[in-house]
mmCIF file with all atom_site columns, C-alpha atoms in Angstrom:
data_model
loop_
_atom_site.group_PDB
_atom_site.id
_atom_site.type_symbol
_atom_site.label_atom_id
_atom_site.label_alt_id
_atom_site.label_comp_id
_atom_site.label_asym_id
_atom_site.label_entity_id
_atom_site.label_seq_id
_atom_site.pdbx_PDB_ins_code
_atom_site.Cartn_x
_atom_site.Cartn_y
_atom_site.Cartn_z
_atom_site.occupancy
_atom_site.B_iso_or_equiv
_atom_site.pdbx_formal_charge
_atom_site.auth_seq_id
_atom_site.auth_comp_id
_atom_site.auth_asym_id
_atom_site.auth_atom_id
_atom_site.pdbx_PDB_model_num
ATOM 1   C CA . UNK A 1 1   ? 2.347   47.908  6.830   1.00 0.00 ? 1   UNK A CA 1
ATOM 2   C CA . UNK A 1 2   ? 3.418   46.672  3.381   1.00 0.00 ? 2   UNK A CA 1
ATOM 3   C CA . UNK A 1 3   ? 5.739   44.305  5.234   1.00 0.00 ? 3   UNK A CA 1
ATOM 4   C CA . UNK A 1 4   ? 3.313   43.105  7.414   1.00 0.00 ? 4   UNK A CA 1
ATOM 5   C CA . UNK A 1 5   ? 0.848   42.245  4.519   1.00 0.00 ? 5   UNK A CA 1
ATOM 6   C CA . UNK A 1 6   ? 4.135   40.563  2.620   1.00 0.00 ? 6   UNK A CA 1
ATOM 7   C CA . UNK A 1 7   ? 5.130   38.105  5.310   1.00 0.00 ? 7   UNK A CA 1
ATOM 8   C CA . UNK A 1 8   ? 1.322   37.311  5.999   1.00 0.00 ? 8   UNK A CA 1
ATOM 9   C CA . UNK A 1 9   ? 1.389   36.080  2.048   1.00 0.00 ? 9   UNK A CA 1
ATOM 10  C CA . UNK A 1 10  ? 4.337   34.459  2.486   1.00 0.00 ? 10  UNK A CA 1
ATOM 11  C CA . UNK A 1 11  ? 2.894   32.586  5.515   1.00 0.00 ? 11  UNK A CA 1
ATOM 12  C CA . UNK A 1 12  ? -0.136  31.631  3.918   1.00 0.00 ? 12  UNK A CA 1
ATOM 13  C CA . UNK A 1 13  ? 1.641   30.181  0.815   1.00 0.00 ? 13  UNK A CA 1
ATOM 14  C CA . UNK A 1 14  ? 3.853   28.130  2.638   1.00 0.00 ? 14  UNK A CA 1
ATOM 15  C CA . UNK A 1 15  ? 0.530   26.605  4.571   1.00 0.00 ? 15  UNK A CA 1
ATOM 16  C CA . UNK A 1 16  ? -1.007  25.862  1.418   1.00 0.00 ? 16  UNK A CA 1
ATOM 17  C CA . UNK A 1 17  ? 2.462   24.037  0.180   1.00 0.00 ? 17  UNK A CA 1
ATOM 18  C CA . UNK A 1 18  ? 2.403   22.114  3.321   1.00 0.00 ? 18  UNK A CA 1
ATOM 19  C CA . UNK A 1 19  ? -1.462  21.686  3.514   1.00 0.00 ? 19  UNK A CA 1
ATOM 20  C CA . UNK A 1 20  ? -2.467  17.983  2.124   1.00 0.00 ? 20  UNK A CA 1
ATOM 21  C CA . UNK A 1 21  ? -5.834  19.186  0.795   1.00 0.00 ? 21  UNK A CA 1
ATOM 22  C CA . UNK A 1 22  ? -4.160  21.451  -1.459  1.00 0.00 ? 22  UNK A CA 1
ATOM 23  C CA . UNK A 1 23  ? -1.678  18.987  -2.911  1.00 0.00 ? 23  UNK A CA 1
ATOM 24  C CA . UNK A 1 24  ? -2.480  17.496  -6.519  1.00 0.00 ? 24  UNK A CA 1
ATOM 25  C CA . UNK A 1 25  ? -1.955  14.333  -8.100  1.00 0.00 ? 25  UNK A CA 1
ATOM 26  C CA . UNK A 1 26  ? -1.939  14.069  -12.037 1.00 0.00 ? 26  UNK A CA 1
ATOM 27  C CA . UNK A 1 27  ? -2.769  10.372  -12.039 1.00 0.00 ? 27  UNK A CA 1
ATOM 28  C CA . UNK A 1 28  ? -6.594  9.704   -13.193 1.00 0.00 ? 28  UNK A CA 1
ATOM 29  C CA . UNK A 1 29  ? -7.258  7.240   -10.388 1.00 0.00 ? 29  UNK A CA 1
ATOM 30  C CA . UNK A 1 30  ? -6.455  9.338   -7.687  1.00 0.00 ? 30  UNK A CA 1
ATOM 31  C CA . UNK A 1 31  ? -9.657  9.640   -5.951  1.00 0.00 ? 31  UNK A CA 1
ATOM 32  C CA . UNK A 1 32  ? -9.525  5.509   -5.615  1.00 0.00 ? 32  UNK A CA 1
ATOM 33  C CA . UNK A 1 33  ? -6.142  5.889   -3.774  1.00 0.00 ? 33  UNK A CA 1
ATOM 34  C CA . UNK A 1 34  ? -5.413  6.940   -0.319  1.00 0.00 ? 34  UNK A CA 1
ATOM 35  C CA . UNK A 1 35  ? -6.302  10.361  1.262   1.00 0.00 ? 35  UNK A CA 1
ATOM 36  C CA . UNK A 1 36  ? -3.654  12.912  1.884   1.00 0.00 ? 36  UNK A CA 1
ATOM 37  C CA . UNK A 1 37  ? -3.424  13.211  5.679   1.00 0.00 ? 37  UNK A CA 1
ATOM 38  C CA . UNK A 1 38  ? -0.301  13.671  7.808   1.00 0.00 ? 38  UNK A CA 1
ATOM 39  C CA . UNK A 1 39  ? -1.729  12.047  10.812  1.00 0.00 ? 39  UNK A CA 1
ATOM 40  C CA . UNK A 1 40  ? -1.398  8.528   10.424  1.00 0.00 ? 40  UNK A CA 1
ATOM 41  C CA . UNK A 1 41  ? -4.622  6.221   10.093  1.00 0.00 ? 41  UNK A CA 1
ATOM 42  C CA . UNK A 1 42  ? -4.571  2.694   10.592  1.00 0.00 ? 42  UNK A CA 1
ATOM 43  C CA . UNK A 1 43  ? -6.557  0.359   8.359   1.00 0.00 ? 43  UNK A CA 1
ATOM 44  C CA . UNK A 1 44  ? -7.664  -2.898  9.974   1.00 0.00 ? 44  UNK A CA 1
ATOM 45  C CA . UNK A 1 45  ? -8.552  -5.753  7.588   1.00 0.00 ? 45  UNK A CA 1
ATOM 46  C CA . UNK A 1 46  ? -9.774  -9.087  8.451   1.00 0.00 ? 46  UNK A CA 1
ATOM 47  C CA . UNK A 1 47  ? -9.660  -12.247 6.602   1.00 0.00 ? 47  UNK A CA 1
ATOM 48  C CA . UNK A 1 48  ? -13.456 -13.490 6.186   1.00 0.00 ? 48  UNK A CA 1
ATOM 49  C CA . UNK A 1 49  ? -12.057 -16.566 4.646   1.00 0.00 ? 49  UNK A CA 1
ATOM 50  C CA . UNK A 1 50  ? -10.913 -17.922 7.832   1.00 0.00 ? 50  UNK A CA 1
ATOM 51  C CA . UNK A 1 51  ? -12.511 -15.329 10.641  1.00 0.00 ? 51  UNK A CA 1
ATOM 52  C CA . UNK A 1 52  ? -9.851  -14.792 12.745  1.00 0.00 ? 52  UNK A CA 1
ATOM 53  C CA . UNK A 1 53  ? -6.725  -13.613 10.730  1.00 0.00 ? 53  UNK A CA 1
ATOM 54  C CA . UNK A 1 54  ? -5.906  -9.672  10.799  1.00 0.00 ? 54  UNK A CA 1
ATOM 55  C CA . UNK A 1 55  ? -3.810  -7.349  9.208   1.00 0.00 ? 55  UNK A CA 1
ATOM 56  C CA . UNK A 1 56  ? -2.991  -3.680  9.907   1.00 0.00 ? 56  UNK A CA 1
ATOM 57  C CA . UNK A 1 57  ? -1.828  -1.260  7.618   1.00 0.00 ? 57  UNK A CA 1
ATOM 58  C CA . UNK A 1 58  ? -0.468  2.247   8.769   1.00 0.00 ? 58  UNK A CA 1
ATOM 59  C CA . UNK A 1 59  ? -1.480  5.157   6.391   1.00 0.00 ? 59  UNK A CA 1
ATOM 60  C CA . UNK A 1 60  ? 0.209   8.552   6.220   1.00 0.00 ? 60  UNK A CA 1
ATOM 61  C CA . UNK A 1 61  ? 1.629   11.163  4.197   1.00 0.00 ? 61  UNK A CA 1
ATOM 62  C CA . UNK A 1 62  ? 4.920   12.974  4.478   1.00 0.00 ? 62  UNK A CA 1
ATOM 63  C CA . UNK A 1 63  ? 6.940   15.582  2.214   1.00 0.00 ? 63  UNK A CA 1
ATOM 64  C CA . UNK A 1 64  ? 10.606  15.621  1.572   1.00 0.00 ? 64  UNK A CA 1
ATOM 65  C CA . UNK A 1 65  ? 13.070  16.741  -0.995  1.00 0.00 ? 65  UNK A CA 1
ATOM 66  C CA . UNK A 1 66  ? 11.928  14.438  -3.403  1.00 0.00 ? 66  UNK A CA 1
ATOM 67  C CA . UNK A 1 67  ? 7.782   15.746  -2.712  1.00 0.00 ? 67  UNK A CA 1
ATOM 68  C CA . UNK A 1 68  ? 5.005   14.132  -1.608  1.00 0.00 ? 68  UNK A CA 1
ATOM 69  C CA . UNK A 1 69  ? 4.696   10.679  -0.822  1.00 0.00 ? 69  UNK A CA 1
ATOM 70  C CA . UNK A 1 70  ? 1.863   8.086   0.834   1.00 0.00 ? 70  UNK A CA 1
ATOM 71  C CA . UNK A 1 71  ? 3.815   5.579   3.023   1.00 0.00 ? 71  UNK A CA 1
ATOM 72  C CA . UNK A 1 72  ? 1.898   2.319   3.619   1.00 0.00 ? 72  UNK A CA 1
ATOM 73  C CA . UNK A 1 73  ? 3.236   0.294   6.413   1.00 0.00 ? 73  UNK A CA 1
ATOM 74  C CA . UNK A 1 74  ? 1.922   -3.466  6.845   1.00 0.00 ? 74  UNK A CA 1
ATOM 75  C CA . UNK A 1 75  ? 1.737   -5.077  10.211  1.00 0.00 ? 75  UNK A CA 1
ATOM 76  C CA . UNK A 1 76  ? 0.883   -8.667  11.101  1.00 0.00 ? 76  UNK A CA 1
ATOM 77  C CA . UNK A 1 77  ? -2.001  -8.954  13.765  1.00 0.00 ? 77  UNK A CA 1
ATOM 78  C CA . UNK A 1 78  ? 0.488   -9.310  16.532  1.00 0.00 ? 78  UNK A CA 1
ATOM 79  C CA . UNK A 1 79  ? 2.125   -5.691  15.897  1.00 0.00 ? 79  UNK A CA 1
ATOM 80  C CA . UNK A 1 80  ? 5.269   -6.793  14.332  1.00 0.00 ? 80  UNK A CA 1
ATOM 81  C CA . UNK A 1 81  ? 5.918   -4.901  11.092  1.00 0.00 ? 81  UNK A CA 1
ATOM 82  C CA . UNK A 1 82  ? 6.466   -6.813  7.526   1.00 0.00 ? 82  UNK A CA 1
ATOM 83  C CA . UNK A 1 83  ? 6.983   -4.163  5.236   1.00 0.00 ? 83  UNK A CA 1
ATOM 84  C CA . UNK A 1 84  ? 6.877   -0.197  3.871   1.00 0.00 ? 84  UNK A CA 1
ATOM 85  C CA . UNK A 1 85  ? 6.130   1.003   0.725   1.00 0.00 ? 85  UNK A CA 1
ATOM 86  C CA . UNK A 1 86  ? 6.371   4.547   -0.342  1.00 0.00 ? 86  UNK A CA 1
ATOM 87  C CA . UNK A 1 87  ? 4.326   5.951   -2.942  1.00 0.00 ? 87  UNK A CA 1
ATOM 88  C CA . UNK A 1 88  ? 4.793   9.102   -5.040  1.00 0.00 ? 88  UNK A CA 1
ATOM 89  C CA . UNK A 1 89  ? 1.786   10.752  -4.569  1.00 0.00 ? 89  UNK A CA 1
ATOM 90  C CA . UNK A 1 90  ? 1.906   12.626  -8.375  1.00 0.00 ? 90  UNK A CA 1
ATOM 91  C CA . UNK A 1 91  ? 2.570   9.169   -10.410 1.00 0.00 ? 91  UNK A CA 1
ATOM 92  C CA . UNK A 1 92  ? 1.717   6.911   -7.671  1.00 0.00 ? 92  UNK A CA 1
ATOM 93  C CA . UNK A 1 93  ? 4.693   4.786   -8.434  1.00 0.00 ? 93  UNK A CA 1
ATOM 94  C CA . UNK A 1 94  ? 6.448   3.045   -5.433  1.00 0.00 ? 94  UNK A CA 1
ATOM 95  C CA . UNK A 1 95  ? 9.771   4.969   -4.721  1.00 0.00 ? 95  UNK A CA 1
ATOM 96  C CA . UNK A 1 96  ? 11.018  2.761   -1.962  1.00 0.00 ? 96  UNK A CA 1
ATOM 97  C CA . UNK A 1 97  ? 10.205  -0.859  -0.465  1.00 0.00 ? 97  UNK A CA 1
ATOM 98  C CA . UNK A 1 98  ? 11.228  -1.733  2.874   1.00 0.00 ? 98  UNK A CA 1
ATOM 99  C CA . UNK A 1 99  ? 11.137  -5.657  4.165   1.00 0.00 ? 99  UNK A CA 1
ATOM 100 C CA . UNK A 1 100 ? 11.616  -7.060  7.690   1.00 0.00 ? 100 UNK A CA 1
ATOM 101 C CA . UNK A 1 101 ? 13.385  -10.327 7.376   1.00 0.00 ? 101 UNK A CA 1
ATOM 102 C CA . UNK A 1 102 ? 12.921  -12.943 9.931   1.00 0.00 ? 102 UNK A CA 1
ATOM 103 C CA . UNK A 1 103 ? 15.949  -11.492 12.310  1.00 0.00 ? 103 UNK A CA 1
ATOM 104 C CA . UNK A 1 104 ? 13.199  -8.601  12.559  1.00 0.00 ? 104 UNK A CA 1
ATOM 105 C CA . UNK A 1 105 ? 15.905  -6.535  10.567  1.00 0.00 ? 105 UNK A CA 1
ATOM 106 C CA . UNK A 1 106 ? 14.897  -3.654  8.093   1.00 0.00 ? 106 UNK A CA 1
ATOM 107 C CA . UNK A 1 107 ? 16.187  -3.776  4.827   1.00 0.00 ? 107 UNK A CA 1
ATOM 108 C CA . UNK A 1 108 ? 15.596  -2.229  1.618   1.00 0.00 ? 108 UNK A CA 1
ATOM 109 C CA . UNK A 1 109 ? 14.674  -3.857  -1.482  1.00 0.00 ? 109 UNK A CA 1
ATOM 110 C CA . UNK A 1 110 ? 15.842  -3.658  -4.710  1.00 0.00 ? 110 UNK A CA 1
ATOM 111 C CA . UNK A 1 111 ? 13.188  -2.197  -7.140  1.00 0.00 ? 111 UNK A CA 1
ATOM 112 C CA . UNK A 1 112 ? 13.431  -3.415  -10.839 1.00 0.00 ? 112 UNK A CA 1
ATOM 113 C CA . UNK A 1 113 ? 9.835   -2.391  -11.947 1.00 0.00 ? 113 UNK A CA 1
ATOM 114 C CA . UNK A 1 114 ? 7.819   0.364   -9.735  1.00 0.00 ? 114 UNK A CA 1
ATOM 115 C CA . UNK A 1 115 ? 4.752   0.719   -11.496 1.00 0.00 ? 115 UNK A CA 1
ATOM 116 C CA . UNK A 1 116 ? 1.693   -0.605  -9.372  1.00 0.00 ? 116 UNK A CA 1
ATOM 117 C CA . UNK A 1 117 ? -1.674  1.708   -10.331 1.00 0.00 ? 117 UNK A CA 1
ATOM 118 C CA . UNK A 1 118 ? -2.902  1.728   -13.581 1.00 0.00 ? 118 UNK A CA 1
ATOM 119 C CA . UNK A 1 119 ? -4.444  4.526   -15.753 1.00 0.00 ? 119 UNK A CA 1
ATOM 120 C CA . UNK A 1 120 ? -7.062  2.472   -17.663 1.00 0.00 ? 120 UNK A CA 1
ATOM 121 C CA . UNK A 1 121 ? -7.866  -0.867  -18.859 1.00 0.00 ? 121 UNK A CA 1
ATOM 122 C CA . UNK A 1 122 ? -4.886  -0.699  -21.571 1.00 0.00 ? 122 UNK A CA 1
ATOM 123 C CA . UNK A 1 123 ? -2.083  -0.191  -18.800 1.00 0.00 ? 123 UNK A CA 1
ATOM 124 C CA . UNK A 1 124 ? -0.884  -2.917  -17.298 1.00 0.00 ? 124 UNK A CA 1
ATOM 125 C CA . UNK A 1 125 ? 1.365   -1.824  -14.503 1.00 0.00 ? 125 UNK A CA 1
ATOM 126 C CA . UNK A 1 126 ? 4.275   -4.083  -13.185 1.00 0.00 ? 126 UNK A CA 1
ATOM 127 C CA . UNK A 1 127 ? 5.934   -4.180  -9.921  1.00 0.00 ? 127 UNK A CA 1
ATOM 128 C CA . UNK A 1 128 ? 9.245   -6.300  -9.226  1.00 0.00 ? 128 UNK A CA 1
ATOM 129 C CA . UNK A 1 129 ? 11.009  -6.203  -5.993  1.00 0.00 ? 129 UNK A CA 1
ATOM 130 C CA . UNK A 1 130 ? 14.017  -8.445  -4.629  1.00 0.00 ? 130 UNK A CA 1
ATOM 131 C CA . UNK A 1 131 ? 14.712  -8.612  -1.053  1.00 0.00 ? 131 UNK A CA 1
ATOM 132 C CA . UNK A 1 132 ? 16.242  -11.179 1.409   1.00 0.00 ? 132 UNK A CA 1
ATOM 133 C CA . UNK A 1 133 ? 14.453  -14.316 2.191   1.00 0.00 ? 133 UNK A CA 1
ATOM 134 C CA . UNK A 1 134 ? 14.105  -16.208 5.637   1.00 0.00 ? 134 UNK A CA 1
ATOM 135 C CA . UNK A 1 135 ? 18.020  -16.721 5.704   1.00 0.00 ? 135 UNK A CA 1
ATOM 136 C CA . UNK A 1 136 ? 20.935  -15.225 4.370   1.00 0.00 ? 136 UNK A CA 1
ATOM 137 C CA . UNK A 1 137 ? 21.446  -18.103 1.572   1.00 0.00 ? 137 UNK A CA 1
ATOM 138 C CA . UNK A 1 138 ? 17.863  -17.377 0.245   1.00 0.00 ? 138 UNK A CA 1
ATOM 139 C CA . UNK A 1 139 ? 16.261  -14.259 -1.927  1.00 0.00 ? 139 UNK A CA 1
ATOM 140 C CA . UNK A 1 140 ? 13.011  -13.850 -2.910  1.00 0.00 ? 140 UNK A CA 1
ATOM 141 C CA . UNK A 1 141 ? 11.967  -11.758 -6.133  1.00 0.00 ? 141 UNK A CA 1
ATOM 142 C CA . UNK A 1 142 ? 8.028   -10.348 -5.681  1.00 0.00 ? 142 UNK A CA 1
ATOM 143 C CA . UNK A 1 143 ? 6.202   -9.380  -8.997  1.00 0.00 ? 143 UNK A CA 1
ATOM 144 C CA . UNK A 1 144 ? 2.641   -8.062  -9.246  1.00 0.00 ? 144 UNK A CA 1
ATOM 145 C CA . UNK A 1 145 ? 1.362   -7.232  -12.796 1.00 0.00 ? 145 UNK A CA 1
ATOM 146 C CA . UNK A 1 146 ? -1.696  -5.645  -12.536 1.00 0.00 ? 146 UNK A CA 1
ATOM 147 C CA . UNK A 1 147 ? -4.690  -4.927  -14.761 1.00 0.00 ? 147 UNK A CA 1
ATOM 148 C CA . UNK A 1 148 ? -7.723  -2.621  -14.314 1.00 0.00 ? 148 UNK A CA 1
ATOM 149 C CA . UNK A 1 149 ? -10.918 -4.718  -14.605 1.00 0.00 ? 149 UNK A CA 1
ATOM 150 C CA . UNK A 1 150 ? -13.745 -1.933  -13.770 1.00 0.00 ? 150 UNK A CA 1
ATOM 151 C CA . UNK A 1 151 ? -14.510 0.990   -12.096 1.00 0.00 ? 151 UNK A CA 1
ATOM 152 C CA . UNK A 1 152 ? -17.585 2.236   -10.348 1.00 0.00 ? 152 UNK A CA 1
ATOM 153 C CA . UNK A 1 153 ? -18.256 -1.410  -8.725  1.00 0.00 ? 153 UNK A CA 1
ATOM 154 C CA . UNK A 1 154 ? -20.194 -0.886  -5.270  1.00 0.00 ? 154 UNK A CA 1
ATOM 155 C CA . UNK A 1 155 ? -18.824 -2.861  -2.581  1.00 0.00 ? 155 UNK A CA 1
ATOM 156 C CA . UNK A 1 156 ? -20.121 -3.235  1.204   1.00 0.00 ? 156 UNK A CA 1
ATOM 157 C CA . UNK A 1 157 ? -17.392 -1.855  3.276   1.00 0.00 ? 157 UNK A CA 1
ATOM 158 C CA . UNK A 1 158 ? -17.597 -1.370  6.950   1.00 0.00 ? 158 UNK A CA 1
ATOM 159 C CA . UNK A 1 159 ? -21.291 -0.955  6.537   1.00 0.00 ? 159 UNK A CA 1
ATOM 160 C CA . UNK A 1 160 ? -21.613 1.144   3.561   1.00 0.00 ? 160 UNK A CA 1
ATOM 161 C CA . UNK A 1 161 ? -22.006 0.969   0.176   1.00 0.00 ? 161 UNK A CA 1
ATOM 162 C CA . UNK A 1 162 ? -18.803 2.009   -1.345  1.00 0.00 ? 162 UNK A CA 1
ATOM 163 C CA . UNK A 1 163 ? -17.563 3.002   -5.025  1.00 0.00 ? 163 UNK A CA 1
ATOM 164 C CA . UNK A 1 164 ? -14.428 1.040   -6.264  1.00 0.00 ? 164 UNK A CA 1
ATOM 165 C CA . UNK A 1 165 ? -12.115 0.399   -8.927  1.00 0.00 ? 165 UNK A CA 1
ATOM 166 C CA . UNK A 1 166 ? -10.897 -3.223  -9.355  1.00 0.00 ? 166 UNK A CA 1
ATOM 167 C CA . UNK A 1 167 ? -7.915  -4.579  -10.603 1.00 0.00 ? 167 UNK A CA 1
ATOM 168 C CA . UNK A 1 168 ? -6.670  -8.017  -11.590 1.00 0.00 ? 168 UNK A CA 1
ATOM 169 C CA . UNK A 1 169 ? -3.240  -8.996  -10.023 1.00 0.00 ? 169 UNK A CA 1
ATOM 170 C CA . UNK A 1 170 ? -1.316  -11.638 -11.518 1.00 0.00 ? 170 UNK A CA 1
ATOM 171 C CA . UNK A 1 171 ? 1.060   -12.603 -8.462  1.00 0.00 ? 171 UNK A CA 1
ATOM 172 C CA . UNK A 1 172 ? 4.434   -14.380 -8.746  1.00 0.00 ? 172 UNK A CA 1
ATOM 173 C CA . UNK A 1 173 ? 7.164   -15.084 -5.901  1.00 0.00 ? 173 UNK A CA 1
ATOM 174 C CA . UNK A 1 174 ? 10.399  -16.590 -6.810  1.00 0.00 ? 174 UNK A CA 1
ATOM 175 C CA . UNK A 1 175 ? 12.332  -18.072 -4.096  1.00 0.00 ? 175 UNK A CA 1
ATOM 176 C CA . UNK A 1 176 ? 16.194  -18.008 -5.495  1.00 0.00 ? 176 UNK A CA 1
ATOM 177 C CA . UNK A 1 177 ? 18.950  -19.654 -4.005  1.00 0.00 ? 177 UNK A CA 1
ATOM 178 C CA . UNK A 1 178 ? 21.940  -17.434 -5.112  1.00 0.00 ? 178 UNK A CA 1
ATOM 179 C CA . UNK A 1 179 ? 24.582  -20.299 -4.723  1.00 0.00 ? 179 UNK A CA 1
ATOM 180 C CA . UNK A 1 180 ? 22.934  -22.810 -6.488  1.00 0.00 ? 180 UNK A CA 1
ATOM 181 C CA . UNK A 1 181 ? 21.278  -20.573 -9.091  1.00 0.00 ? 181 UNK A CA 1
ATOM 182 C CA . UNK A 1 182 ? 18.290  -22.830 -8.072  1.00 0.00 ? 182 UNK A CA 1
ATOM 183 C CA . UNK A 1 183 ? 14.660  -21.063 -8.101  1.00 0.00 ? 183 UNK A CA 1
ATOM 184 C CA . UNK A 1 184 ? 10.872  -22.228 -6.668  1.00 0.00 ? 184 UNK A CA 1
ATOM 185 C CA . UNK A 1 185 ? 8.370   -20.211 -8.442  1.00 0.00 ? 185 UNK A CA 1
ATOM 186 C CA . UNK A 1 186 ? 4.657   -19.851 -7.117  1.00 0.00 ? 186 UNK A CA 1
ATOM 187 C CA . UNK A 1 187 ? 2.055   -17.722 -9.044  1.00 0.00 ? 187 UNK A CA 1
ATOM 188 C CA . UNK A 1 188 ? -1.406  -17.116 -8.952  1.00 0.00 ? 188 UNK A CA 1
ATOM 189 C CA . UNK A 1 189 ? -4.079  -13.923 -9.152  1.00 0.00 ? 189 UNK A CA 1
ATOM 190 C CA . UNK A 1 190 ? -6.042  -12.168 -6.660  1.00 0.00 ? 190 UNK A CA 1
ATOM 191 C CA . UNK A 1 191 ? -8.932  -9.377  -7.490  1.00 0.00 ? 191 UNK A CA 1
ATOM 192 C CA . UNK A 1 192 ? -8.045  -6.081  -5.594  1.00 0.00 ? 192 UNK A CA 1
ATOM 193 C CA . UNK A 1 193 ? -10.328 -3.418  -4.659  1.00 0.00 ? 193 UNK A CA 1
ATOM 194 C CA . UNK A 1 194 ? -9.716  0.598   -3.559  1.00 0.00 ? 194 UNK A CA 1
ATOM 195 C CA . UNK A 1 195 ? -12.731 2.393   -2.406  1.00 0.00 ? 195 UNK A CA 1
ATOM 196 C CA . UNK A 1 196 ? -13.271 6.142   -3.393  1.00 0.00 ? 196 UNK A CA 1
ATOM 197 C CA . UNK A 1 197 ? -11.966 8.357   -0.713  1.00 0.00 ? 197 UNK A CA 1
ATOM 198 C CA . UNK A 1 198 ? -10.408 5.233   1.279   1.00 0.00 ? 198 UNK A CA 1
ATOM 199 C CA . UNK A 1 199 ? -7.767  3.422   -0.744  1.00 0.00 ? 199 UNK A CA 1
ATOM 200 C CA . UNK A 1 200 ? -7.200  -0.030  -0.399  1.00 0.00 ? 200 UNK A CA 1
ATOM 201 C CA . UNK A 1 201 ? -10.537 -1.936  0.929   1.00 0.00 ? 201 UNK A CA 1
ATOM 202 C CA . UNK A 1 202 ? -10.467 -5.633  0.053   1.00 0.00 ? 202 UNK A CA 1
ATOM 203 C CA . UNK A 1 203 ? -8.477  -8.196  -1.893  1.00 0.00 ? 203 UNK A CA 1
ATOM 204 C CA . UNK A 1 204 ? -9.291  -11.449 -2.656  1.00 0.00 ? 204 UNK A CA 1
ATOM 205 C CA . UNK A 1 205 ? -7.427  -14.782 -4.046  1.00 0.00 ? 205 UNK A CA 1
ATOM 206 C CA . UNK A 1 206 ? -8.643  -16.363 -7.328  1.00 0.00 ? 206 UNK A CA 1
ATOM 207 C CA . UNK A 1 207 ? -9.047  -19.964 -5.098  1.00 0.00 ? 207 UNK A CA 1
ATOM 208 C CA . UNK A 1 208 ? -11.054 -18.044 -2.518  1.00 0.00 ? 208 UNK A CA 1
ATOM 209 C CA . UNK A 1 209 ? -8.691  -19.368 0.402   1.00 0.00 ? 209 UNK A CA 1
ATOM 210 C CA . UNK A 1 210 ? -7.996  -15.886 1.126   1.00 0.00 ? 210 UNK A CA 1
ATOM 211 C CA . UNK A 1 211 ? -10.190 -12.667 1.353   1.00 0.00 ? 211 UNK A CA 1
ATOM 212 C CA . UNK A 1 212 ? -9.469  -9.888  3.506   1.00 0.00 ? 212 UNK A CA 1
ATOM 213 C CA . UNK A 1 213 ? -11.815 -6.899  4.074   1.00 0.00 ? 213 UNK A CA 1
ATOM 214 C CA . UNK A 1 214 ? -11.463 -3.376  5.722   1.00 0.00 ? 214 UNK A CA 1
ATOM 215 C CA . UNK A 1 215 ? -13.210 -3.657  8.727   1.00 0.00 ? 215 UNK A CA 1
ATOM 216 C CA . UNK A 1 216 ? -12.082 -0.364  10.572  1.00 0.00 ? 216 UNK A CA 1
ATOM 217 C CA . UNK A 1 217 ? -9.868  2.557   10.348  1.00 0.00 ? 217 UNK A CA 1
ATOM 218 C CA . UNK A 1 218 ? -8.467  3.381   13.809  1.00 0.00 ? 218 UNK A CA 1
ATOM 219 C CA . UNK A 1 219 ? -6.310  6.453   15.115  1.00 0.00 ? 219 UNK A CA 1
ATOM 220 C CA . UNK A 1 220 ? -2.818  5.132   16.063  1.00 0.00 ? 220 UNK A CA 1
ATOM 221 C CA . UNK A 1 221 ? -4.080  5.271   19.920  1.00 0.00 ? 221 UNK A CA 1
ATOM 222 C CA . UNK A 1 222 ? -6.649  3.070   19.201  1.00 0.00 ? 222 UNK A CA 1
ATOM 223 C CA . UNK A 1 223 ? -4.768  0.719   17.406  1.00 0.00 ? 223 UNK A CA 1
ATOM 224 C CA . UNK A 1 224 ? -1.590  0.886   20.086  1.00 0.00 ? 224 UNK A CA 1
ATOM 225 C CA . UNK A 1 225 ? -4.241  -0.507  22.668  1.00 0.00 ? 225 UNK A CA 1
ATOM 226 C CA . UNK A 1 226 ? -5.365  -3.355  20.537  1.00 0.00 ? 226 UNK A CA 1
ATOM 227 C CA . UNK A 1 227 ? -1.880  -4.612  19.949  1.00 0.00 ? 227 UNK A CA 1
ATOM 228 C CA . UNK A 1 228 ? -0.745  -4.322  23.192  1.00 0.00 ? 228 UNK A CA 1
ATOM 229 C CA . UNK A 1 229 ? -3.785  -6.334  24.947  1.00 0.00 ? 229 UNK A CA 1
#
């Protein structure tokens, strides 16, 4: 009888360790990040500045030998994967960055800086990643310096009022020719919104030429029907 009870307790402990609802994060703004769920959810964003442009983010939780992670895969409107970001659940730092080149080959980017989710107004994070460009003779260095602007801003997302945390991103992308050492840099700012209990809900460039907003959260089955049309 005692042996049976012990086995039952062990099973309960194992279930708790693998149950996303029981996982904790030390990050003070975790409530504004993506929910922990092993079942993939597809976030459909639409560029309301242009009207027709869409982007899909496939979000799900995994656990491996290095801990708990949230994976965010970014897809073009036709279903082509563009990149994937691996976030550590505890710190919300980026652990891995995968990009897809023009040949549709998946390559692992080099991470120089991996901080992306500030804890407060005085905490500026810095993300820097280098990866292959449009061909073998070019490299991209992408940088995001992010500052918290405000908490508790209410945004209308999916026809509901959502409490959001707002970041200002300084973006810089440098095209590098490794043979000639020539560089060409583009930079700018955008506002990024994360909704409480949802994750990324909106982003908008400072010149307002790009403005993506979350339109739907789909199951994987619903998403596959959309991109297979």
